[in-house]
Short mmCIF file of C-alpha atoms in Angstrom, two decimals:
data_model
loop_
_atom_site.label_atom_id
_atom_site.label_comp_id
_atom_site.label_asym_id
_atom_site.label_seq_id
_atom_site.Cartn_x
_atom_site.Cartn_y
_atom_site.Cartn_z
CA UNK M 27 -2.82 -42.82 -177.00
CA UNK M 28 -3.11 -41.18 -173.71
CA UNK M 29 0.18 -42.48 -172.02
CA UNK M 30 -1.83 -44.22 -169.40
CA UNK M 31 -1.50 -47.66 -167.38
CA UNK M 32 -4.64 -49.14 -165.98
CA UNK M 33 -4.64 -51.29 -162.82
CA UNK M 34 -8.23 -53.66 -161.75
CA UNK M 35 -8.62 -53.35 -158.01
CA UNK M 36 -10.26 -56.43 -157.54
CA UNK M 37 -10.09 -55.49 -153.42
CA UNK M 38 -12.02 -52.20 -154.20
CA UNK M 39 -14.28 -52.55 -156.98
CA UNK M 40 -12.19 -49.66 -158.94
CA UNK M 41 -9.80 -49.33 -161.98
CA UNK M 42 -6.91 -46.85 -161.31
CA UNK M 43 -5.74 -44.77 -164.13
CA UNK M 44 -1.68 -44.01 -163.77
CA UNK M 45 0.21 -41.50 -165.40
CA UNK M 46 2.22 -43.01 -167.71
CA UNK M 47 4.53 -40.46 -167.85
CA UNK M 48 4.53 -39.21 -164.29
CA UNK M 49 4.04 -41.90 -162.20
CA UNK M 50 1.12 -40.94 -160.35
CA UNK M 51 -2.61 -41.94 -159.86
CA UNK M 52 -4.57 -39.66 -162.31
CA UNK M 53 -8.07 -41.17 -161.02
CA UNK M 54 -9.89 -43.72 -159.56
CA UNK M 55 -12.94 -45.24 -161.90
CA UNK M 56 -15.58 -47.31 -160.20
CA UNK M 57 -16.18 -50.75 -162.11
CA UNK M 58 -17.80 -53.94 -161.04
CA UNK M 59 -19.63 -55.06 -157.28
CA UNK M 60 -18.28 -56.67 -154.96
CA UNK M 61 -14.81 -56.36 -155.47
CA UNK M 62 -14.56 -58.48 -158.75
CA UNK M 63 -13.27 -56.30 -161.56
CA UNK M 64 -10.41 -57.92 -163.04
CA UNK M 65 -9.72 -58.58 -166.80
CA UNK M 66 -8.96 -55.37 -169.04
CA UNK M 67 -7.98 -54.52 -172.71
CA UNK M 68 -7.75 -51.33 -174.84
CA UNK M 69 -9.37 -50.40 -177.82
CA UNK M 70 -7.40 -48.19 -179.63
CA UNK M 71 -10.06 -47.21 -182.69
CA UNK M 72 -12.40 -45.25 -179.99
CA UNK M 73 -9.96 -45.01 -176.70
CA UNK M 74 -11.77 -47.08 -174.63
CA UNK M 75 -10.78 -49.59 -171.92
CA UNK M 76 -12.46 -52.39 -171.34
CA UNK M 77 -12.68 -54.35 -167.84
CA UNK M 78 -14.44 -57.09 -167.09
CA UNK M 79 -16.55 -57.46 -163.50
CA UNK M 80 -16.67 -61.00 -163.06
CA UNK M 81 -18.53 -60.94 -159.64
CA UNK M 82 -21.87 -62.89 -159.70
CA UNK M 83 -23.37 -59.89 -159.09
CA UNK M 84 -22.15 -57.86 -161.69
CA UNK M 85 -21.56 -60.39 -164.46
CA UNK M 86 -20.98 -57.54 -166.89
CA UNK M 87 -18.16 -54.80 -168.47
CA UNK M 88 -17.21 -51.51 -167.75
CA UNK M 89 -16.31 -48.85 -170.77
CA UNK M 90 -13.81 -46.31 -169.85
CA UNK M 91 -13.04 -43.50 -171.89
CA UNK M 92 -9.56 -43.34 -172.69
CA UNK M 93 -9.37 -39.46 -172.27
CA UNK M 94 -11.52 -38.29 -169.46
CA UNK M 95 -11.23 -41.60 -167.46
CA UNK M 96 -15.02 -41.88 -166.80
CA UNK M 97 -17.50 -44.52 -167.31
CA UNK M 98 -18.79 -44.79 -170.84
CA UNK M 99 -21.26 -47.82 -169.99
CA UNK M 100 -21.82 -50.92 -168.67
CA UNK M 101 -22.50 -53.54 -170.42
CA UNK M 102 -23.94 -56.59 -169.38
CA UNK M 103 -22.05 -60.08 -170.25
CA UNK M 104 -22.64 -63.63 -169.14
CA UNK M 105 -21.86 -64.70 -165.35
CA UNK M 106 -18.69 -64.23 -164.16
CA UNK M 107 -17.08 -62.86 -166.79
CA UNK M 108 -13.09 -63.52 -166.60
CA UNK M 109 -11.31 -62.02 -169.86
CA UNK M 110 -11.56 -59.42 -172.34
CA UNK M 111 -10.02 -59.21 -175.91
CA UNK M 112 -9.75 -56.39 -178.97
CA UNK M 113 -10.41 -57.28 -182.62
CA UNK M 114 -9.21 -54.36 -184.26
CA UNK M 115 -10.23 -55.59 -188.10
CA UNK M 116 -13.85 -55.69 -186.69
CA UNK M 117 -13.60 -53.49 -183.74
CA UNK M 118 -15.20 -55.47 -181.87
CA UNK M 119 -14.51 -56.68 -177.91
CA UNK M 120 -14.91 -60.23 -176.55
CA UNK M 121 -15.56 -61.22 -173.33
CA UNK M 122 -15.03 -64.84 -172.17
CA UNK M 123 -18.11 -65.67 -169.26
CA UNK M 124 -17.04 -68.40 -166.69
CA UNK M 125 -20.59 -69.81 -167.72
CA UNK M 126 -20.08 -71.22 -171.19
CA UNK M 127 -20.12 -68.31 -173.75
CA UNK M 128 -18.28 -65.38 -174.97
CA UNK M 129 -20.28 -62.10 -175.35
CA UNK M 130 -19.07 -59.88 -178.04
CA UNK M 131 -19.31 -56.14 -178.06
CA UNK M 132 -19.06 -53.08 -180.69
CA UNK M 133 -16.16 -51.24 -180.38
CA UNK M 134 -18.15 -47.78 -181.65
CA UNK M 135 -21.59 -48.42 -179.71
CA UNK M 136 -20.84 -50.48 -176.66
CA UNK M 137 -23.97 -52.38 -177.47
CA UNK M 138 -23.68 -56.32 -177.55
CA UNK M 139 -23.80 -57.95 -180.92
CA UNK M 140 -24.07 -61.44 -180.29
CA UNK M 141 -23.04 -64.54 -177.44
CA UNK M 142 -21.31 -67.08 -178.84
CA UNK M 143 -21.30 -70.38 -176.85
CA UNK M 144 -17.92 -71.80 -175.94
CA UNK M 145 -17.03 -75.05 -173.92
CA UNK M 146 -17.04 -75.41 -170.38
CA UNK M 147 -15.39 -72.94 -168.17
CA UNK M 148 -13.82 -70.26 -170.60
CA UNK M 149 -10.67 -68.83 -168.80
CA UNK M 150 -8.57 -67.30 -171.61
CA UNK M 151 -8.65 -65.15 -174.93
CA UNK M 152 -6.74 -64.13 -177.57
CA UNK M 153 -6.88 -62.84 -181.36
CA UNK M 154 -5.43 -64.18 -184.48
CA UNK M 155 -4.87 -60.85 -187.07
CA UNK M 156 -3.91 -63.06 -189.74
CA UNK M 157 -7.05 -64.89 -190.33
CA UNK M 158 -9.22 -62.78 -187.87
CA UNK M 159 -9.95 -65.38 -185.56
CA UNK M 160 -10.74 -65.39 -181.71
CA UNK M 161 -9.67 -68.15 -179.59
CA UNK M 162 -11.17 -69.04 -176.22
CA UNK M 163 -9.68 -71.36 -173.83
CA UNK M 164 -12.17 -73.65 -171.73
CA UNK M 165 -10.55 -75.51 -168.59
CA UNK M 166 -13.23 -77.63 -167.64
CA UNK M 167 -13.47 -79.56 -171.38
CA UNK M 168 -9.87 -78.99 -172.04
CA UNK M 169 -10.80 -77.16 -175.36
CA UNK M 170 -10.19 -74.64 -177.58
CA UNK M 171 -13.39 -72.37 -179.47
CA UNK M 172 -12.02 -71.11 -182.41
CA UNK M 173 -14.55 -68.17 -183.46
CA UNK M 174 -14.76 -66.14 -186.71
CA UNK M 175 -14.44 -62.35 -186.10
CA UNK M 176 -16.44 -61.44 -189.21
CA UNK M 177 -19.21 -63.20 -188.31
CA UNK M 178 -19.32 -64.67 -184.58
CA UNK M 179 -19.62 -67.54 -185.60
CA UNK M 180 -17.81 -71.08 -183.63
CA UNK M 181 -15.50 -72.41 -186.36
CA UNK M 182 -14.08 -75.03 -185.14
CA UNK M 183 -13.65 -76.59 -180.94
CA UNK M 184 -9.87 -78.31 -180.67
CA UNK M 185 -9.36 -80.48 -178.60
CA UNK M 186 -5.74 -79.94 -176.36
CA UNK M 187 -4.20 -80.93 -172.88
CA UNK M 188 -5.84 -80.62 -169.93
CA UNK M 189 -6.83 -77.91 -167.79
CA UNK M 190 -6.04 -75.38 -171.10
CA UNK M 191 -5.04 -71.79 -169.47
CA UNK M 192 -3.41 -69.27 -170.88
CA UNK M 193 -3.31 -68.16 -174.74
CA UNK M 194 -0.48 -66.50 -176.45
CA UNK M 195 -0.28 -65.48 -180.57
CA UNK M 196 2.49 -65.95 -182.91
CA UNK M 197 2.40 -63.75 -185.89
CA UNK M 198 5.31 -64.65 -187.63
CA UNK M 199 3.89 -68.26 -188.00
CA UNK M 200 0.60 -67.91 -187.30
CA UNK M 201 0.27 -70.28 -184.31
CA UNK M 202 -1.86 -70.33 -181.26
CA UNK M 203 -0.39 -71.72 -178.33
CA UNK M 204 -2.02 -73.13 -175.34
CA UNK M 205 -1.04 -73.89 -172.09
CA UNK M 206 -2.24 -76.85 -170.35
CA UNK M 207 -1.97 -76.39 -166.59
CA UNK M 208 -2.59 -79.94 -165.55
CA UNK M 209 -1.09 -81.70 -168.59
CA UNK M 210 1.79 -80.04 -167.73
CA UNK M 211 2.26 -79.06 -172.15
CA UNK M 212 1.75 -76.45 -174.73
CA UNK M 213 -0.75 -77.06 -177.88
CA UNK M 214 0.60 -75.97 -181.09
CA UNK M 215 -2.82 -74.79 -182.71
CA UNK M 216 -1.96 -73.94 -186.76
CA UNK M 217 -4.09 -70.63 -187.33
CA UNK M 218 -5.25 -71.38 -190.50
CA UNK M 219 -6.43 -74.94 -190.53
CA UNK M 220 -7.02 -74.78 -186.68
CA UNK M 221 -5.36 -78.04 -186.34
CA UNK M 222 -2.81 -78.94 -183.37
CA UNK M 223 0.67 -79.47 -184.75
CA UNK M 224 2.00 -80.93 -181.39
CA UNK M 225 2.03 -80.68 -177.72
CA UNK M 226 5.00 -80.18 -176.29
CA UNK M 227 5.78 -80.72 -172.80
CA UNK M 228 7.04 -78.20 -170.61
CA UNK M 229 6.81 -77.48 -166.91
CA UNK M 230 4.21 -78.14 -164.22
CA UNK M 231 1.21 -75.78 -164.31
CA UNK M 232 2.09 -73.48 -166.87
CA UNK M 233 0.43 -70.58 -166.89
CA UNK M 234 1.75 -67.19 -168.56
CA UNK M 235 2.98 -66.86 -172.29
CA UNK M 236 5.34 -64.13 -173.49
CA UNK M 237 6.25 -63.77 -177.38
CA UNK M 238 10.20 -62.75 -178.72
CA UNK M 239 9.61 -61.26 -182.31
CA UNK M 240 13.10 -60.80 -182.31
CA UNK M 241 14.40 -64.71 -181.87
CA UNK M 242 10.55 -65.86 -182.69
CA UNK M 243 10.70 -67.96 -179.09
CA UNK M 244 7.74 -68.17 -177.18
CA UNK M 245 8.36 -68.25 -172.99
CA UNK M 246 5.70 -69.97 -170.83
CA UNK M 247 6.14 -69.60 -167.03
CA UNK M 248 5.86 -73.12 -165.36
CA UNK M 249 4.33 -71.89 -161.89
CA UNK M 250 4.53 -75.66 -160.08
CA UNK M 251 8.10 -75.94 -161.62
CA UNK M 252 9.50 -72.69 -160.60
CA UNK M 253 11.03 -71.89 -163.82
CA UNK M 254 10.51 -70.96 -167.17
CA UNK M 255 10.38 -73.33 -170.77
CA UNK M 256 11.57 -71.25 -174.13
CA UNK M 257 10.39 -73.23 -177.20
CA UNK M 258 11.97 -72.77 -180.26
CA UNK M 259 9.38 -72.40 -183.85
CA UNK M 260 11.92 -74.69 -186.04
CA UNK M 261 9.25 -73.13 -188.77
CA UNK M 262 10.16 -69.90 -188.09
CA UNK M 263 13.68 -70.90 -189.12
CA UNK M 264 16.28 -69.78 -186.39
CA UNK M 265 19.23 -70.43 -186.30
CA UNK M 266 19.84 -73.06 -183.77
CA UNK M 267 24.15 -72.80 -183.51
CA UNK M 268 24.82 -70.35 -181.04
CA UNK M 269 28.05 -69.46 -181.98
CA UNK M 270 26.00 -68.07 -185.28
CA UNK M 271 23.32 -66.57 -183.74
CA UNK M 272 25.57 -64.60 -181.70
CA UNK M 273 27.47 -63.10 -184.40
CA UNK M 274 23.79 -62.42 -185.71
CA UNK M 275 22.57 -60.94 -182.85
CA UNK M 276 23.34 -57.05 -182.67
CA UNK M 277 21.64 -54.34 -182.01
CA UNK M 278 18.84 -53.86 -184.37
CA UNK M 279 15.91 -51.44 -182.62
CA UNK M 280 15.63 -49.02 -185.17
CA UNK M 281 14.69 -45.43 -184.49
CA UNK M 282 13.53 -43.34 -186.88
CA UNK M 283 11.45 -39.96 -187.67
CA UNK M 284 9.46 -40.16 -190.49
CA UNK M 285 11.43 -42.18 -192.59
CA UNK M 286 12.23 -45.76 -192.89
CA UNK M 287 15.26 -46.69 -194.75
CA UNK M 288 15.89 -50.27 -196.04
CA UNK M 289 19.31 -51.25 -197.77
CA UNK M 290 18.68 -53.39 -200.65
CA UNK M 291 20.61 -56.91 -200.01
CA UNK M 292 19.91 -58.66 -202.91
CA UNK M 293 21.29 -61.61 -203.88
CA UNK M 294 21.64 -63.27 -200.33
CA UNK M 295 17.93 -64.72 -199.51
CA UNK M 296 17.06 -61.52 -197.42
CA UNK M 297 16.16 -58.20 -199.11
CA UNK M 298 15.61 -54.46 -197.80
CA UNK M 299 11.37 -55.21 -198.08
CA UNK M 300 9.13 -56.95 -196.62
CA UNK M 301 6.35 -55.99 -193.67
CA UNK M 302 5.88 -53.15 -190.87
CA UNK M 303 3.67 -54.68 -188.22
CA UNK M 304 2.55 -52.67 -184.84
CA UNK M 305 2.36 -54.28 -181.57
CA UNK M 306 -0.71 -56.58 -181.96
CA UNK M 307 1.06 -58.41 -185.23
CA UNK M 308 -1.32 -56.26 -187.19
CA UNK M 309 0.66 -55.31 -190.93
CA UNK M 310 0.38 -51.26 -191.33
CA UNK M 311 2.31 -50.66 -194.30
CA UNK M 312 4.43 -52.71 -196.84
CA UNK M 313 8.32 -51.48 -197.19
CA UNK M 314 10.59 -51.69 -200.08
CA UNK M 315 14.15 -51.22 -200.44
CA UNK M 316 15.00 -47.71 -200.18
CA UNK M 317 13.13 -44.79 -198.56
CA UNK M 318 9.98 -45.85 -196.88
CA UNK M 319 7.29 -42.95 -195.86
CA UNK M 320 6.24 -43.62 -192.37
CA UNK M 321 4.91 -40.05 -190.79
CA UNK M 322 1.62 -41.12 -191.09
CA UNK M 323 1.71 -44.32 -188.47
CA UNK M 324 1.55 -43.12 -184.77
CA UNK M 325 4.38 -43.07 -182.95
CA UNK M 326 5.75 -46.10 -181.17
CA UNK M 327 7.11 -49.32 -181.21
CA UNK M 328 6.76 -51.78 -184.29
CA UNK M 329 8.10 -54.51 -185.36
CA UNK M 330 9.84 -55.21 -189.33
CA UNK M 331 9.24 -58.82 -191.19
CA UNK M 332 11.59 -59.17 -194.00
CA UNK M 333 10.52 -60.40 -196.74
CA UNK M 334 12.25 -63.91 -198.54
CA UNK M 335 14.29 -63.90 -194.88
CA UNK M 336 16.71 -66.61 -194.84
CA UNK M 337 16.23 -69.04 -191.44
CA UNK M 338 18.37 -66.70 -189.06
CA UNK M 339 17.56 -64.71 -185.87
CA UNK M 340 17.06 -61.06 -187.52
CA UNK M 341 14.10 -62.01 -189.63
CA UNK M 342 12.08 -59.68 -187.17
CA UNK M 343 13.61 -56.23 -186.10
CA UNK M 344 12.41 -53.82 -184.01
CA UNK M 345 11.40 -50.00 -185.21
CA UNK M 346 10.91 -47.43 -183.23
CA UNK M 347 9.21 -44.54 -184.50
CA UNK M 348 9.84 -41.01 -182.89
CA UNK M 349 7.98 -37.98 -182.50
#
């Protein structure tokens, strides 16, 4: 909204606000005690920044507004708080507490409106659009809380590899994955029936997910291993010969002002309609062959899902949409 990158100083008990367009330090916002702040996440609904303090001694979150870079509140969480997340159906914020529970907080009010309990030793979060879910990651039960973001309320606790890290999303097929930094695998967690589909073994220690809309691959960084594992969603239906994919793969970033137009391709499993999603796999408008009316969305980067897509790379392209 504002253009601007945040940075936790856990060395300094601050946040620092950059310029995203200038490259320079706009301000430094106090957050947290004894040099603990760490975690953050945005809230785009009210411009706020979240970051959580996860110092014994502060065992709570700072609220930054978005615009004037000051502190909103501070909110107290459970001890040691370690991550943050944004529902945006809800508006609502999550914070995962090193102590067994995740303390959820109004997006509008800053005020706490409930603490769900989660296994032992939440490390991770992350947020399921599709069925507005909220998944917590506990390393010392090697579990997963699955909690509804309508209600707060636990729905289900799934059970993956050991050690369970990081988190990472997959909106095209609506998959949770999990790293397991001792068990040395990745837990395929369905989003709907919260069930794992597989574990599938990748590096030692992984740690760090990254999502590819474009190829629907998800990356995991192996730390012990020194490299990185790409596993491919064989439900997401790419195309596995490379020689094909290749010819398939050209540039498709769209830019547009205002308007989105879609071909109509009729007749050969993939048509001109289908989805616009924005950055957090969140749908914002349905397209149709033809003209497509998009002034209204803010710009920036989304992504398209095309509807009755065949199994090939292009399923997801990227839109850009300009001032």
């Amino acid at each position: 909204t504002n253009n601007k990158v945040y940075s936790a100083g856990t060395g300094d008990s601050t946040v620092t606000v950059i310029d995203g367009a200038a490259d320079s330090v706009l301000a430094t916002v106090g957050a947290g005690d004894y040099h603990y702040p760490g975690a953050l996440c945005y809230n785009p609904e009210n411009n706020k920044v979240y970051c959580a303090n996860g110092s014994n001694s502060s065992n709570n979150v700072t609220v930054i507004d978005g615009a004037r870079d000051s502190v909103l509140a501070t909110v107290p969480a459970g001890d040691e708080p370690i991550a943050v997340c944004y529902n945006p159906t809800d508006n609502k914020v999550y914070c995962a507490n090193n102590s067994g529970s995740v303390t959820v907080l109004d997006g509008a009010t800053n005020s706490v409106l409930a603490t769900v309990e989660a296994g032992d030793g939440p490390f991770a979060l992350c947020y399921n659009p599709t069925n507005n879910k909220v998944y917590c990651s506990n390393t010392d039960d090697s579990t997963v809380t699955v909690i509804d973001g309508a209600t707060n309320s636990v729905l289900a606790t799934v059970t993956t590899g050991m050690y369970p890290s990081d988190l990472c999303y997959n909106p095209t097929n609506n998959k949770v994955y999990c790293a397991s930094w001792f068990g040395g695998s990745v837990a395929v967690i369905d989003g709907t029936t919260n069930c794992v589909l597989r574990s599938i073994g990748v590096g030692n220690e992984p740690c760090a997910f990254a999502w590819n809309p474009r190829q629907n691959r998800v990356y995991v960084a192996n730390y012990g291993s020194s490299c990185i594992s790409v596993m491919r969603d064989s439900g997401g239906g790419i195309e596995e010969d490379l020689e094909s994919q290749a010819a398939n793969l050209k540039p498709v970033a769209t830019v547009v002002h205002g308007v989105l137009f879609l071909p109509d391709m009729g007749g050969e499993g993939r048509i001109g309609n289908g989805s616009l999603l924005d950055i957090a796999g969140r749908k914002v408008a349905d397209l149709h062959a033809g003209a497509n009316d998009v002034s209204g969305l803010a710009p920036g980067v989304y992504f398209m899902r095309e509807a009755q897509a065949q199994a090939q790379a292009q399923a997801i392209r990227k839109v850009v949409l300009a001032e």
